[in-house]
């Protein structure tokens, strides 16, 4: 049996705070055994609620791993939260600045050290009223193509029914079920010889990832996804 990845005091403190918060909903994990118990991995998820990072952090921690998330650098200035995020190895994102590329470099470094990096390619919670994934950024493809790490698609559903980030409506009761459906590691061998900086390659790989996340989400919801991603051009 694999040992729990060591996280130290600050990861333990985060777990102490986050675990009770996630009891606001019931949890359902399908395929959690696909999360590597050691070594690097990129976890690719959809983003539907501001509750997602807390719920996803607990999900990964329950698999005996310490997740590394991309966080807005403004959150690092929040007392206590900022200290926990920094000390537990979270990755700050500085948008619209010369430091914007530092987040990807930090993610590459984390993977090279055998860590798990969690990424929401959409960047923000989806604006689609039905909750389907929207057009995504290609940074996740850069991580996938430039690192020898499994890329694992995951769909999560239910957090949006507890807290809607756009209406600001919290509906804790009756308790909702939050489901994580974990897919198989993606086969990116077709892009082994592709230019990892090519815009067309990055878009193709990102689409491959998010199409699989969408397929998993459709399986959870037992619904057909839209033919065109929200916010797609004509």
C-alpha positions as a printed NumPy array, in Angstrom:
array([[  0.   ,   0.   ,   0.   ],
       [  1.399,   3.384,  -1.018],
       [  2.267,   5.808,   1.734],
       [  0.637,   9.208,   1.95 ],
       [  2.657,  11.941,   0.276],
       [  4.13 ,  14.173,   2.957],
       [  2.651,  17.651,   2.99 ],
       [  3.885,  19.117,   6.256],
       [  2.165,  21.353,   8.786],
       [  0.463,  23.721,   6.342],
       [ -1.066,  20.98 ,   4.223],
       [ -2.311,  19.39 ,   7.438],
       [ -3.843,  22.703,   8.478],
       [ -5.553,  23.062,   5.102],
       [ -6.949,  19.541,   5.438],
       [ -8.181,  20.391,   8.943],
       [-10.113,  23.349,   7.521],
       [-11.22 ,  21.908,   4.172],
       [-12.471,  18.452,   5.175],
       [-15.346,  19.78 ,   7.344],
       [-16.317,  22.261,   4.604],
       [-16.798,  19.467,   2.083],
       [-19.306,  17.745,   4.334],
       [-21.812,  20.267,   3.035],
       [-22.317,  17.716,   0.252],
       [-22.154,  13.954,  -0.122],
       [-19.145,  12.621,  -2.015],
       [-19.065,  10.041,  -4.785],
       [-15.76 ,   9.029,  -6.376],
       [-15.78 ,   6.807,  -9.47 ],
       [-12.42 ,   5.527, -10.685],
       [-10.32 ,   7.149,  -7.945],
       [ -7.828,   4.288,  -8.221],
       [ -6.631,   5.859, -11.483],
       [ -4.928,   8.68 ,  -9.547],
       [ -1.224,   7.725,  -9.244],
       [ -0.163,   7.145,  -5.649],
       [  3.291,   8.444,  -6.481],
       [  5.01 ,  10.353,  -9.251],
       [  3.846,  13.304, -11.357],
       [  0.43 ,  13.723, -12.949],
       [ -1.659,  16.47 , -14.5  ],
       [ -5.311,  16.382, -13.435],
       [ -7.604,  18.206, -15.873],
       [-11.046,  19.201, -14.57 ],
       [-14.072,  21.264, -15.523],
       [-14.882,  24.343, -13.406],
       [-18.469,  24.999, -12.296],
       [-18.332,  26.585,  -8.84 ],
       [-16.061,  28.522,  -6.512],
       [-16.314,  25.487,  -4.228],
       [-14.384,  23.372,  -6.733],
       [-10.832,  23.966,  -5.423],
       [-11.795,  23.   ,  -1.863],
       [-13.717,  19.91 ,  -2.952],
       [-11.034,  18.879,  -5.444],
       [ -8.233,  19.416,  -2.935],
       [ -9.929,  17.053,  -0.491],
       [-10.548,  14.543,  -3.295],
       [ -6.839,  14.475,  -4.212],
       [ -5.775,  14.406,  -0.555],
       [ -8.016,  11.391,   0.04 ],
       [ -5.908,   9.633,  -2.627],
       [ -2.88 ,  10.264,  -0.37 ],
       [ -1.475,  13.004,  -2.602],
       [ -0.838,  16.723,  -2.116],
       [ -2.435,  18.771,  -4.92 ],
       [ -0.837,  21.838,  -6.483],
       [ -3.379,  24.327,  -7.828],
       [ -3.049,  27.487,  -9.897],
       [ -4.273,  30.355,  -7.704],
       [ -4.766,  34.038,  -8.454],
       [ -1.865,  35.877,  -6.861],
       [ -4.356,  38.217,  -5.144],
       [ -5.448,  35.297,  -2.962],
       [ -1.917,  35.   ,  -1.62 ],
       [ -2.409,  38.385,   0.029],
       [ -5.353,  37.133,   2.096],
       [ -4.287,  36.58 ,   5.72 ],
       [ -3.866,  32.93 ,   6.715],
       [ -5.146,  31.665,   3.334],
       [ -2.162,  33.215,   1.589],
       [  0.245,  31.646,   4.049],
       [ -1.353,  28.208,   3.685],
       [ -1.309,  28.465,  -0.122],
       [  2.324,  29.559,  -0.299],
       [  3.622,  27.099,   2.275],
       [  1.762,  24.156,   0.713],
       [  3.299,  24.755,  -2.72 ],
       [  0.366,  26.257,  -4.597],
       [  1.141,  28.042,  -7.858],
       [  0.399,  31.775,  -8.099],
       [ -0.983,  33.14 , -11.361],
       [ -0.191,  36.748, -12.243],
       [ -2.439,  37.805, -15.086],
       [ -1.746,  40.705, -17.416],
       [  1.834,  41.119, -16.218],
       [  5.358,  40.165, -17.194],
       [  5.219,  37.487, -14.469],
       [  2.327,  35.631, -16.1  ],
       [  4.651,  32.94 , -17.498],
       [  6.075,  32.188, -14.068],
       [  3.037,  30.078, -13.183],
       [  3.703,  27.616, -16.003],
       [  7.377,  27.435, -15.086],
       [  6.388,  26.671, -11.495],
       [  4.019,  23.96 , -12.709],
       [  6.764,  22.4  , -14.86 ],
       [  9.028,  22.408, -11.807],
       [  6.367,  20.766,  -9.644],
       [  5.907,  17.982, -12.197],
       [  9.658,  17.477, -12.485],
       [  9.655,  16.926,  -8.715],
       [  6.99 ,  14.235,  -8.987],
       [  4.043,  16.34 ,  -7.833],
       [  0.393,  16.379,  -8.88 ],
       [ -0.776,  19.541, -10.634],
       [ -4.499,  20.283, -10.806],
       [ -5.635,  22.589, -13.591],
       [ -8.911,  24.075, -14.782],
       [ -8.221,  24.871, -18.456],
       [-11.308,  27.11 , -18.623],
       [ -9.564,  29.54 , -16.282],
       [-12.782,  30.614, -14.557],
       [-16.088,  28.962, -13.786],
       [-18.106,  28.325, -16.914],
       [-20.595,  30.98 , -17.904],
       [-22.799,  28.405, -19.591],
       [-26.15 ,  28.365, -17.743],
       [-26.302,  24.601, -18.203],
       [-22.833,  24.112, -16.721],
       [-21.03 ,  22.626, -19.739],
       [-17.307,  23.431, -20.205],
       [-16.502,  26.535, -22.222],
       [-13.573,  27.317, -24.506],
       [-10.296,  26.658, -22.699],
       [ -6.784,  28.079, -22.538],
       [ -3.894,  26.068, -23.966],
       [ -1.493,  26.214, -21.01 ],
       [ -2.6  ,  22.714, -20.005],
       [ -1.428,  21.414, -23.391],
       [  2.008,  22.953, -22.82 ],
       [  2.254,  21.098, -19.511],
       [  1.154,  17.84 , -21.111],
       [  3.48 ,  17.983, -24.107],
       [  6.571,  19.167, -22.264],
       [  6.45 ,  16.71 , -19.359],
       [  6.565,  12.952, -19.068],
       [  3.539,  12.73 , -16.804],
       [  0.127,  11.085, -17.201],
       [ -2.69 ,  13.478, -18.057],
       [ -5.892,  12.393, -16.348],
       [ -9.276,  13.886, -17.283],
       [-11.81 ,  14.282, -14.478],
       [-15.381,  15.539, -14.515],
       [-16.952,  16.862, -11.35 ],
       [-20.615,  17.711, -10.886],
       [-22.708,  18.9  ,  -7.942],
       [-20.743,  21.799,  -6.476],
       [-22.695,  24.212,  -8.674],
       [-25.922,  22.941,  -7.125],
       [-24.577,  23.846,  -3.696],
       [-23.131,  27.24 ,  -4.573],
       [-23.845,  29.135,  -7.781],
       [-21.027,  31.578,  -8.351],
       [-23.014,  33.873, -10.624],
       [-26.246,  34.143,  -8.648],
       [-24.264,  33.939,  -5.355],
       [-26.906,  31.513,  -4.137],
       [-25.926,  28.966,  -1.474],
       [-28.25 ,  25.948,  -1.265],
       [-26.809,  23.525,   1.293],
       [-30.077,  21.679,   1.952],
       [-31.146,  19.156,   1.032],
       [-27.582,  17.839,   0.792],
       [-26.389,  17.409,  -2.778],
       [-24.071,  14.696,  -4.083],
       [-20.774,  15.854,  -5.576],
       [-19.51 ,  13.293,  -8.06 ],
       [-15.963,  12.927,  -9.4  ],
       [-15.658,  10.639, -12.424],
       [-12.027,   9.905, -13.252],
       [-11.107,   8.925, -16.786],
       [ -8.186,   6.916, -18.114],
       [ -4.896,   8.714, -18.77 ],
       [ -5.032,  10.324, -22.187],
       [ -3.059,   8.877, -25.081],
       [ -1.057,  11.771, -26.513],
       [  1.344,   9.608, -28.514],
       [  0.051,  11.083, -31.783],
       [  1.663,  14.379, -30.725],
       [  5.009,  12.91 , -29.641],
       [  6.847,  14.487, -32.578],
       [  4.74 ,  17.635, -32.809],
       [  6.067,  21.076, -32.021],
       [  4.939,  21.656, -28.407],
       [  4.807,  25.399, -29.047],
       [  2.737,  25.235, -32.223],
       [ -0.568,  27.067, -31.757],
       [ -2.464,  24.492, -33.806],
       [ -0.966,  21.619, -31.824],
       [ -1.762,  23.267, -28.512],
       [ -5.354,  23.895, -29.553],
       [ -5.754,  20.31 , -30.768],
       [ -4.383,  18.814, -27.54 ],
       [ -6.48 ,  21.13 , -25.385],
       [ -9.568,  20.158, -27.37 ],
       [ -8.754,  16.474, -26.939],
       [ -8.513,  16.922, -23.167],
       [-11.662,  18.986, -22.757],
       [-13.683,  16.786, -25.102],
       [-12.912,  13.87 , -22.794],
       [-13.783,  15.902, -19.69 ],
       [-17.06 ,  16.847, -21.377],
       [-17.746,  13.204, -22.251],
       [-17.212,  12.201, -18.626],
       [-19.458,  15.04 , -17.465],
       [-22.184,  13.879, -19.849],
       [-21.869,  10.401, -18.34 ],
       [-22.379,  11.76 , -14.826],
       [-25.328,  13.893, -15.871],
       [-26.822,  11.312, -18.237],
       [-27.312,  14.102, -20.758],
       [-26.031,  14.946, -24.197],
       [-23.538,  17.845, -24.275],
       [-24.084,  20.695, -26.728],
       [-22.671,  20.241, -30.215],
       [-20.692,  23.455, -29.816],
       [-18.833,  24.589, -26.707],
       [-20.263,  27.678, -24.991],
       [-18.57 ,  30.885, -26.196],
       [-17.36 ,  29.182, -29.384],
       [-17.203,  31.359, -32.447],
       [-19.584,  30.799, -35.323]])
